[in-house]
PDB file of C-alpha atoms in Angstrom:
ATOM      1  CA  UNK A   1       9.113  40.941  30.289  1.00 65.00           C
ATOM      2  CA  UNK A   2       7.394  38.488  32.384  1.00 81.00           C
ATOM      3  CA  UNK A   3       7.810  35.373  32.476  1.00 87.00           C
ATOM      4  CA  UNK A   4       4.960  32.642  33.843  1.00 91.00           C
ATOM      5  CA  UNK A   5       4.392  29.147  34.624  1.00 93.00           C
ATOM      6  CA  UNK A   6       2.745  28.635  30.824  1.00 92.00           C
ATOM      7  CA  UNK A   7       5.441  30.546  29.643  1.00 91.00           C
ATOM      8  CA  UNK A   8       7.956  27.622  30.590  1.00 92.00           C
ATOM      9  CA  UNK A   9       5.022  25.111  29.958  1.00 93.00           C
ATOM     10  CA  UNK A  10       4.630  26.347  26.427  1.00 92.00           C
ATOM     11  CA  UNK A  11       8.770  26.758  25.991  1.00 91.00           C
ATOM     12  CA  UNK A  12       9.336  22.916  27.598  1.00 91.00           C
ATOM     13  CA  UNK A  13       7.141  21.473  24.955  1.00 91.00           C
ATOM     14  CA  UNK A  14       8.311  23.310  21.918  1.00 90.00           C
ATOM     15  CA  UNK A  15      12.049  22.434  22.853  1.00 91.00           C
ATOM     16  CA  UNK A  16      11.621  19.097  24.425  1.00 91.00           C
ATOM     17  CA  UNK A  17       8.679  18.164  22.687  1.00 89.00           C
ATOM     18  CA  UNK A  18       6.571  16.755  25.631  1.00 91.00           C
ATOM     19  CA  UNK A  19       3.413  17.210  25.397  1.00 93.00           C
ATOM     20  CA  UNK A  20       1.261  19.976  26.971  1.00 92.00           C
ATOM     21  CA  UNK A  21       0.216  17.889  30.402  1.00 95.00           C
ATOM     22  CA  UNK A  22       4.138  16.576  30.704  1.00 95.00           C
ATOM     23  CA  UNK A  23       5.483  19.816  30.510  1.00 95.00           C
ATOM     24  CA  UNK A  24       2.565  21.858  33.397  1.00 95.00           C
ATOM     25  CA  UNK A  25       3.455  18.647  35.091  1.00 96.00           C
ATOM     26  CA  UNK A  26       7.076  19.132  35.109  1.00 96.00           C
ATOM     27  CA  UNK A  27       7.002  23.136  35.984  1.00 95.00           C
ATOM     28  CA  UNK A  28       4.399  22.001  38.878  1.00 97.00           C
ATOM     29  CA  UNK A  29       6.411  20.233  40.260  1.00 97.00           C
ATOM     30  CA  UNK A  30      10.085  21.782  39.926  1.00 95.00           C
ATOM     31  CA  UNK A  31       8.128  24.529  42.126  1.00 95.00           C
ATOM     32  CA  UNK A  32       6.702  22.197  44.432  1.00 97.00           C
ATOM     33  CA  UNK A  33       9.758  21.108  44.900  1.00 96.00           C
ATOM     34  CA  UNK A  34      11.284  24.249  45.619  1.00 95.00           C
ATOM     35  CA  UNK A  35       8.142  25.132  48.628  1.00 95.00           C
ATOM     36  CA  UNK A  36       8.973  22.439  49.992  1.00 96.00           C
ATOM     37  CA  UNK A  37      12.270  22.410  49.987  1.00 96.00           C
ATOM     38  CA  UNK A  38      11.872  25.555  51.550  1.00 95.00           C
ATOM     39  CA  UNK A  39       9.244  25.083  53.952  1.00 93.00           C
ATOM     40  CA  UNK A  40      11.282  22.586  55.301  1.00 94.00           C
ATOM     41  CA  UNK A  41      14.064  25.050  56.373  1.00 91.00           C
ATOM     42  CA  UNK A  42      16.336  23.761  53.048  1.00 94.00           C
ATOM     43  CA  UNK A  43      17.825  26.515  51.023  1.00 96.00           C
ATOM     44  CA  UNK A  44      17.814  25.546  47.044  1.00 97.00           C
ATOM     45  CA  UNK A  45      21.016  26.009  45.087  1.00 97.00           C
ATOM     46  CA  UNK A  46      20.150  25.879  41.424  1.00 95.00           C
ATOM     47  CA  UNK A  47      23.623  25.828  39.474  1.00 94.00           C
ATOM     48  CA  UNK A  48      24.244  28.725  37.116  1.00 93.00           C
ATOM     49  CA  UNK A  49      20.823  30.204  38.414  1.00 94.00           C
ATOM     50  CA  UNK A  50      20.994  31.451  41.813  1.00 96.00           C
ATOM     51  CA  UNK A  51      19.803  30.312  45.725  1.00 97.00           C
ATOM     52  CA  UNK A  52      16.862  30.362  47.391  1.00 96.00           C
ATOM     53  CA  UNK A  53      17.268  31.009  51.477  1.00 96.00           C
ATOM     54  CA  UNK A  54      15.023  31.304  54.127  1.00 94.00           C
ATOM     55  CA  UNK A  55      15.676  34.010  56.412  1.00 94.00           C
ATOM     56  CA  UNK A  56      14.423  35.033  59.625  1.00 94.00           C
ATOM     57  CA  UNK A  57      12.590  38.577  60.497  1.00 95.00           C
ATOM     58  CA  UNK A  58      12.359  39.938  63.969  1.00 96.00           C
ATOM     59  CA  UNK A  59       8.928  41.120  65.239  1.00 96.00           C
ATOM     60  CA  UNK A  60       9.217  45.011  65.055  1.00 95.00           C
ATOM     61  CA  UNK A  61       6.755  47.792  65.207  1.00 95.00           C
ATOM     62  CA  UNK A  62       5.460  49.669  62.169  1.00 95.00           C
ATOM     63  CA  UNK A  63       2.968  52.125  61.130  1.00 94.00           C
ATOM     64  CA  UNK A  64      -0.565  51.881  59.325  1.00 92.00           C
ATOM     65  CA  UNK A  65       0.175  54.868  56.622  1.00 92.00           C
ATOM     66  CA  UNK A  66      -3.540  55.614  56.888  1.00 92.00           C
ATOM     67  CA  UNK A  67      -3.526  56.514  59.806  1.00 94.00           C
ATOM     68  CA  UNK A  68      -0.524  56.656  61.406  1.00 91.00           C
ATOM     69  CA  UNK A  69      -1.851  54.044  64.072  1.00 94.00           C
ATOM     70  CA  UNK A  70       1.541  51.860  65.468  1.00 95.00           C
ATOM     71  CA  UNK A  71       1.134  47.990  65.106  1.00 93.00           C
ATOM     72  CA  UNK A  72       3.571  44.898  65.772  1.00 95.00           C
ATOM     73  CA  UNK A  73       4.352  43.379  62.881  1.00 95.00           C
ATOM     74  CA  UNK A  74       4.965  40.084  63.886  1.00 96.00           C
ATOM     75  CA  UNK A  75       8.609  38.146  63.318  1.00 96.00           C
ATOM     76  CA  UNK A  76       8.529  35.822  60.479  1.00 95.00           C
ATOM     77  CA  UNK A  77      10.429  33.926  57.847  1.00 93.00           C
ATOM     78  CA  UNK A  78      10.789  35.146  54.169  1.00 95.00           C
ATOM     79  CA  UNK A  79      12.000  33.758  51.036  1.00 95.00           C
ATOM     80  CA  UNK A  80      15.079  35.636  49.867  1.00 96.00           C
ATOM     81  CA  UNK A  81      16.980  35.186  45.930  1.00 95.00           C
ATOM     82  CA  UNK A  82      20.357  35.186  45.273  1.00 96.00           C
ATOM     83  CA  UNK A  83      21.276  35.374  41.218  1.00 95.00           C
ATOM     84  CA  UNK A  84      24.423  33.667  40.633  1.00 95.00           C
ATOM     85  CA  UNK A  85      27.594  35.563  39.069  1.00 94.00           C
ATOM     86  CA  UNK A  86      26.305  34.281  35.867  1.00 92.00           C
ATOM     87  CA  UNK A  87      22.600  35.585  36.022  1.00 91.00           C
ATOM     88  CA  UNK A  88      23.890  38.796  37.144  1.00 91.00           C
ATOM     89  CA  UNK A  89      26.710  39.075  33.950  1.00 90.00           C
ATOM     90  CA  UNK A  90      23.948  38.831  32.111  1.00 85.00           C
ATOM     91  CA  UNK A  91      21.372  41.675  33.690  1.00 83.00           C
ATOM     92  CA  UNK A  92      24.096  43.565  33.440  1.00 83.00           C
ATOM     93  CA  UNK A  93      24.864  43.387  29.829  1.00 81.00           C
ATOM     94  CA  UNK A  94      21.273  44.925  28.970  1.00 68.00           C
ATOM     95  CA  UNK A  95      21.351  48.899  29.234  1.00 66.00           C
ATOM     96  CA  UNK A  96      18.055  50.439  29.848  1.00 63.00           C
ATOM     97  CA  UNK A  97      17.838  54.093  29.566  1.00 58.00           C
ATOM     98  CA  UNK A  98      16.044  56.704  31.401  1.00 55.00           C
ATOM     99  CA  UNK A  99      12.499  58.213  29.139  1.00 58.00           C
ATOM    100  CA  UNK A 100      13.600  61.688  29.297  1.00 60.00           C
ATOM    101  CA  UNK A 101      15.308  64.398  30.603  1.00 58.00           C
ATOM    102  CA  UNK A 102      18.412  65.353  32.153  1.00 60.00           C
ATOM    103  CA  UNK A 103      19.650  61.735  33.488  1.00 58.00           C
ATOM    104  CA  UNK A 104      18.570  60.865  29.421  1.00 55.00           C
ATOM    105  CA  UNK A 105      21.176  63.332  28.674  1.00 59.00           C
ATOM    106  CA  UNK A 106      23.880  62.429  31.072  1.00 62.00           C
ATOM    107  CA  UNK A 107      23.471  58.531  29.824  1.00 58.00           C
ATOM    108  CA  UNK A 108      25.056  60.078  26.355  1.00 60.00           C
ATOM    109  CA  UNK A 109      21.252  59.644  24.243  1.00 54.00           C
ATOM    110  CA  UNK A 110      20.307  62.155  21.832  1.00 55.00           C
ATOM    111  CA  UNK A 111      16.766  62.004  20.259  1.00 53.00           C
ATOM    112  CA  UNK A 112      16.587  58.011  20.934  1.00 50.00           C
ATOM    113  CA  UNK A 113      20.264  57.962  19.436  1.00 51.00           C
ATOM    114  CA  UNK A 114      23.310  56.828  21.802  1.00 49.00           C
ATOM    115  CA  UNK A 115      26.324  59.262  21.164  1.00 47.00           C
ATOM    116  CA  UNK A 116      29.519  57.905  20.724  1.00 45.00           C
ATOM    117  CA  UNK A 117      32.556  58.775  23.130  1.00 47.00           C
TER     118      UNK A 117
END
């Protein structure tokens, strides 16, 4: 499931009852925030949610796949996410099996039923 900025508009102002404008307003600008926070060479620490860092990429060479043609790519900084211990507890907790076949089988499911130990 995906999750979008009207997503958390729509959820803000059925739990906190702010209107429609407040609550875009408020996502706009918890993520404005964030940019340029970031953009500033900040890293974000949201309690309980995870960090946002900045780190820095070294120019190295790659390939087009194309056509095999060599290129630079030049050295940069990226955006990288951290989930905190709680975030990942709770990715962890949901179990999502394979569609079919023998890694179906070695997870223990039989016909869309999960045999018991």
């Amino acid at each position: 499931m995906t999750i979008t900025k009207l997503d958390l508009t729509h959820h803000l102002s059925d739990t906190l009852g702010l209107t429609a404008k407040e609550s875009k307003a408020l996502v706009n600008t918890l993520f404005d925030t964030i940019r340029t926070t970031l953009a500033a060479g900040e890293d974000v620490k949201l309690s309980g949610f995870g960090n946002f860092t900045l780190r820095e990429k070294r120019a190295r060479s790659g390939r087009n796949p194309k056509n095999g043609d060599l290129f630079e790519i030049r050295a940069r900084r990226v955006v990288t996410f951290r989930a905190s211990p709680a975030v990942k507890e709770m990715c962890n907790k949901v179990k999502v099996l394979p569609a079919f076949g023998k890694a179906r089988a070695l997870a223990g499911v039989d016909n869309g039923q999960i045999l018991s130990p």
